[in-house]
Coordinates of C-alpha atoms in Angstrom, one line a residue:
X17 CA 34.0 155.2 24.1
X18 CA 33.3 152.3 26.1
X19 CA 34.3 149.7 29.4
X20 CA 33.4 152.1 32.4
X21 CA 34.5 150.8 35.5
X22 CA 31.6 151.4 38.1
X23 CA 33.4 150.0 41.1
X24 CA 35.1 152.9 43.2
X25 CA 32.8 156.0 41.5
X26 CA 30.6 157.9 44.4
X27 CA 27.2 158.8 42.4
X28 CA 24.6 160.8 43.1
X29 CA 20.8 159.8 42.0
X30 CA 16.8 162.4 42.5
X31 CA 14.9 160.7 43.3
X32 CA 16.1 158.0 44.3
X33 CA 14.0 157.0 48.0
X34 CA 12.0 154.1 46.3
X35 CA 11.0 153.2 42.1
X36 CA 13.5 152.4 39.6
X37 CA 16.2 155.6 41.7
X38 CA 16.3 153.6 44.4
X39 CA 16.9 150.1 42.2
X40 CA 19.2 152.5 40.4
X41 CA 21.5 153.5 43.2
X42 CA 21.6 150.1 45.0
X43 CA 22.8 148.1 41.5
X44 CA 25.4 151.4 41.6
X45 CA 26.6 150.5 44.6
X46 CA 25.9 145.8 44.7
X47 CA 28.6 147.1 41.5
X48 CA 31.4 149.1 43.9
X49 CA 29.9 153.2 43.8
X50 CA 29.5 154.7 47.6
X51 CA 25.8 155.9 46.1
X52 CA 24.2 159.6 48.1
X53 CA 20.4 159.6 47.3
X54 CA 18.3 162.6 46.8
X55 CA 14.6 162.9 47.9
X56 CA 12.5 165.6 48.7
X57 CA 11.5 163.2 52.5
X58 CA 14.2 163.1 54.7
X59 CA 13.2 159.9 56.5
X60 CA 12.2 157.8 53.8
X61 CA 15.5 158.9 51.8
X62 CA 18.4 158.0 54.6
X63 CA 15.4 154.5 55.2
X64 CA 16.7 154.4 51.6
X65 CA 19.6 153.7 52.6
X66 CA 20.3 151.9 55.6
X67 CA 18.6 149.2 53.4
X68 CA 21.7 149.4 50.3
X69 CA 24.7 149.5 53.5
X70 CA 27.3 151.7 54.5
X71 CA 29.0 152.7 51.8
X72 CA 24.8 155.2 50.7
X73 CA 24.3 158.5 52.5
X74 CA 19.9 159.1 52.1
X75 CA 20.3 163.7 51.9
X76 CA 17.0 165.9 51.8
X77 CA 16.1 167.9 49.1
X78 CA 13.7 170.1 46.5
X79 CA 15.2 169.4 43.1
X80 CA 14.6 172.5 41.5
X81 CA 16.0 174.6 44.9
X82 CA 18.8 175.6 42.5
X83 CA 20.9 176.8 46.3
X84 CA 20.1 173.4 47.6
X85 CA 21.2 171.1 45.1
X86 CA 24.2 173.4 45.2
X87 CA 24.5 171.5 48.8
X88 CA 24.0 168.8 48.2
X89 CA 26.8 168.4 45.5
X90 CA 28.6 170.2 47.8
X91 CA 27.8 167.7 51.0
X92 CA 28.4 164.1 48.8
X93 CA 31.9 165.9 47.8
X94 CA 32.7 167.0 51.4
X95 CA 30.8 162.5 52.2
X96 CA 33.3 160.9 50.0
X97 CA 36.2 163.3 48.3
X98 CA 34.7 163.6 44.9
X99 CA 31.2 162.7 42.3
X100 CA 32.1 161.1 39.5
X101 CA 28.4 160.0 38.5
X102 CA 25.1 161.6 38.4
X103 CA 21.6 160.5 37.4
X104 CA 19.2 163.4 37.7
X105 CA 15.8 160.9 37.4
X106 CA 13.9 162.5 40.2
X107 CA 10.2 163.9 37.9
X108 CA 6.4 164.5 38.9
X109 CA 3.4 163.5 36.4
X110 CA -0.1 164.5 36.5
X111 CA -2.9 163.6 36.4
X112 CA -4.8 162.2 33.0
X113 CA -6.3 166.1 31.3
X114 CA -6.3 168.1 29.2
X115 CA -4.9 171.4 28.7
X116 CA -8.3 172.6 28.4
X117 CA -8.7 171.0 32.5
X118 CA -5.5 170.8 33.2
X119 CA -4.3 173.2 37.3
X120 CA -2.3 176.0 35.3
X121 CA -0.6 175.4 39.1
X122 CA -0.1 172.0 38.0
X123 CA 1.6 172.1 34.6
X124 CA 4.6 174.6 35.1
X125 CA 4.7 172.6 38.3
X126 CA 5.7 169.7 35.5
X127 CA 8.0 171.4 34.8
X128 CA 9.9 172.9 36.8
X129 CA 10.6 169.4 38.6
X130 CA 11.1 167.3 35.6
X131 CA 13.1 170.8 33.5
X132 CA 14.6 173.3 35.3
X133 CA 15.0 170.1 38.5
X134 CA 17.9 167.9 35.8
X135 CA 18.9 171.2 34.8
X136 CA 19.1 172.0 38.9
X137 CA 20.6 168.7 39.9
X138 CA 23.6 168.9 36.1
X139 CA 24.4 171.8 37.0
X140 CA 26.3 171.6 40.2
X141 CA 28.6 168.6 39.2
X142 CA 30.0 169.3 36.5
X143 CA 32.7 171.0 37.8
X144 CA 33.1 167.2 39.5
X145 CA 32.3 164.2 36.4
X146 CA 33.9 166.6 33.8
X147 CA 37.2 167.1 36.0
X148 CA 36.7 162.6 37.1
X149 CA 36.4 162.2 33.7
X150 CA 32.8 161.3 34.5
X151 CA 28.7 160.1 32.9
X152 CA 25.3 161.6 34.0
X153 CA 21.9 160.0 33.1
X154 CA 19.0 162.9 32.0
X155 CA 16.0 160.5 32.1
X156 CA 13.8 161.1 29.3
X157 CA 10.9 159.1 28.4
X158 CA 9.1 157.6 25.4
X159 CA 6.8 160.6 25.9
X160 CA 9.4 162.2 23.8
X161 CA 8.7 161.0 21.2
X162 CA 4.7 159.5 21.2
X163 CA 1.8 161.6 21.2
X164 CA 1.6 163.4 24.8
X165 CA -2.4 164.0 24.5
X166 CA -3.7 164.1 28.0
X167 CA -0.5 164.1 29.3
X168 CA 1.1 167.2 27.9
X169 CA 3.0 169.0 30.3
X170 CA 5.0 166.0 31.1
X171 CA 4.8 164.4 26.9
X172 CA 6.7 168.5 26.7
X173 CA 9.1 167.9 30.1
X174 CA 10.7 164.9 28.6
X175 CA 11.1 165.6 24.7
X176 CA 13.1 168.7 27.0
X177 CA 14.9 166.5 28.9
X178 CA 16.3 164.5 25.7
X179 CA 17.9 167.8 24.3
X180 CA 19.4 169.2 26.9
X181 CA 21.6 165.1 27.1
X182 CA 21.8 165.8 23.8
X183 CA 24.1 168.7 24.4
X184 CA 25.1 168.4 27.6
X185 CA 26.7 164.4 25.9
X186 CA 28.5 166.6 22.8
X187 CA 29.7 169.8 25.7
X188 CA 30.5 167.0 27.4
X189 CA 33.2 165.2 25.2
X190 CA 36.2 167.8 24.8
X191 CA 36.6 166.3 28.4
X192 CA 36.9 162.7 28.4
X193 CA 33.8 163.4 30.2
X194 CA 30.0 161.2 28.8
X195 CA 26.0 162.4 29.0
X196 CA 23.1 159.5 28.9
X197 CA 19.4 160.3 28.2
X198 CA 17.5 157.4 29.8
X199 CA 13.5 156.6 27.8
X200 CA 11.3 154.6 30.3
X201 CA 8.2 153.4 28.6
X202 CA 6.1 151.7 31.3
X203 CA 7.7 151.1 34.5
X204 CA 6.1 149.3 37.7
X205 CA 6.3 152.6 39.3
X206 CA 4.0 154.2 42.1
X207 CA 4.4 157.4 40.0
X208 CA 2.3 155.2 37.0
X209 CA 0.2 153.3 39.0
X210 CA -1.4 156.8 40.2
X211 CA -0.6 158.8 37.0
X212 CA -3.0 156.8 34.9
X213 CA -5.3 155.5 37.9
X214 CA -9.3 156.8 36.4
X215 CA -10.9 155.6 34.2
X216 CA -10.8 157.6 31.7
X217 CA -7.0 157.1 31.6
X218 CA -7.7 153.2 31.3
X219 CA -9.4 153.4 28.2
X220 CA -6.9 155.5 26.5
X221 CA -4.7 153.7 27.7
X222 CA -6.8 150.3 26.1
X223 CA -6.5 151.4 22.6
X224 CA -2.9 151.5 22.3
X225 CA -1.0 147.8 21.0
X226 CA -0.9 146.0 23.8
X227 CA 2.6 144.7 23.5
X228 CA 3.4 148.6 24.1
X229 CA 2.1 148.1 26.8
X230 CA 3.3 145.2 28.9
X231 CA 5.8 146.9 32.7
X232 CA 8.8 146.7 33.4
X233 CA 9.5 146.4 36.9
X234 CA 12.1 149.7 38.9
X235 CA 14.8 147.4 38.7
X236 CA 14.6 145.9 35.8
X237 CA 14.8 149.9 34.1
X238 CA 17.9 150.0 36.7
X239 CA 19.4 147.6 35.2
X240 CA 19.7 149.0 31.9
X241 CA 19.9 152.1 32.8
X242 CA 23.4 151.2 36.1
X243 CA 24.4 149.4 32.1
X244 CA 24.1 152.3 30.4
X245 CA 26.6 153.9 32.3
X246 CA 29.1 151.3 31.8
X247 CA 28.5 151.0 28.5
X248 CA 28.8 155.1 28.3
X249 CA 25.9 155.2 26.2
X250 CA 24.1 158.1 24.4
X251 CA 20.2 156.6 24.7
X252 CA 18.6 154.4 27.4
X253 CA 16.2 152.8 26.0
X254 CA 13.5 150.7 28.3
X255 CA 11.5 148.3 27.5
X256 CA 14.0 148.2 24.3
X257 CA 10.3 147.4 22.1
X258 CA 10.4 150.9 21.5
X259 CA 14.1 151.3 20.4
X260 CA 11.9 150.3 16.8
X261 CA 9.7 153.4 17.6
X262 CA 12.0 155.4 18.7
X263 CA 14.4 154.3 15.5
X264 CA 11.2 155.5 13.1
X265 CA 10.6 158.3 15.1
X266 CA 10.4 161.5 11.9
X267 CA 7.8 158.3 9.9
X268 CA 5.3 156.9 12.7
X269 CA 4.9 159.7 14.3
X270 CA 2.8 161.9 11.1
X271 CA 0.4 158.6 11.0
X272 CA -0.3 158.8 15.0
X273 CA -0.9 162.0 14.4
X274 CA -3.7 161.6 12.1
X275 CA -4.7 158.1 13.4
X276 CA -5.0 160.7 17.3
X277 CA -6.7 162.5 15.8
X278 CA -9.7 160.0 13.6
X279 CA -9.5 157.7 15.3
X280 CA -13.5 157.4 17.4
X281 CA -12.6 155.7 20.4
X282 CA -9.6 158.8 20.6
X283 CA -11.2 160.8 20.5
X284 CA -14.6 159.7 23.0
X285 CA -12.6 159.4 25.8
X286 CA -10.9 163.2 24.3
X287 CA -14.5 164.9 24.8
X288 CA -15.4 162.8 27.7
X289 CA -12.5 164.4 29.4
X290 CA -12.8 167.6 27.9
X291 CA -16.3 167.9 28.9
X292 CA -15.9 165.2 32.4
X293 CA -13.5 167.6 34.2
X294 CA -15.4 170.6 33.6
X295 CA -13.3 173.2 35.9
X296 CA -9.8 173.1 35.8
X297 CA -8.7 170.0 37.7
X298 CA -6.8 170.6 40.8
X299 CA -4.9 167.0 39.8
X300 CA -2.9 165.9 42.5
X301 CA 1.5 165.5 41.2
X302 CA 3.3 162.7 41.7
X303 CA 6.8 162.1 41.6
X304 CA 8.9 159.2 40.7

C-alpha cells in the first residue's frame, strides 16, 4: 500500500506546540490537511495553531489522561468532521543519570508519558482511523535499539513504543489502515539540548562516532515523518545514517554492550555519574 494523499485529511499531532510536533503539523497543513495541535500549554498550543492558519486548532491536554484524550478526539471530529491521521509524538526525557541515582518518580513519569501517553492518544482515535483507512505514527527513537545507559527509562519507553507500532500495523492491516514507527536520532530540539546539557552527558556523547552525532533540524525530522505518512511507511528513520545500524542491530548490539562494559572512558563517565549524584537525582523532565 502506498501513495496516501494527505490533502483533505484531518490529523491530530501531540507534542505539537514546538519542535518536531509543530513542524509535522505545519507540513501536514501545507499538504492540505486540517490539523489539531495537542500539547500541555494552552496558550502556546493555540499560538502554534494560529501560526499554521485557519485549518488548525490548538488543544491543551496531558496525554497520560485517558478520559481527556477521548475528549480531544471527540473535539477534533466535531470540529473537522473526521479524523484520519494520528501522530503520537509527545514525549519527555530525563536528564542523564544512572539507574541507581535517578529519582524513581522521574523514571516512572517518563514511562507514563512516553508509553501510556502513546496508547492513550492512539486508542480513542482508532475507530476513526479504521473507518477512514488512515495512518498512525508513533514516535520512537534510536534509543529503541542502542544501549540506554544514563537514559534507561527513555530507552525502555522507546523500545516499548517500537513494539506498539509494529503490533498496531499488523492489527490494522485487515481494515486497510496502517501504522508506522518514527525513529529519531539526534534532532536539534529543546528536549535534546536540555536533556544532554550537563558535563556528564557531553563527555558520554563524545565517545560516540562524530558522524552519528550530527543533528537534524525539527523541520527536517518532520519532513521525514510526513513523507513516511504519504508512503504509509512501517519505519521512518531520521537521520537516515542510523538505518544501517537498525538493520544490523542483532549483530552490532552485543558488540556495543561489550564496548559499554569495557571502554575505559565510558566506564569513567558512568562512575563519575554514579558518584556525582550520590542522592537520587530529582531531575527535571523536559518535553519534546
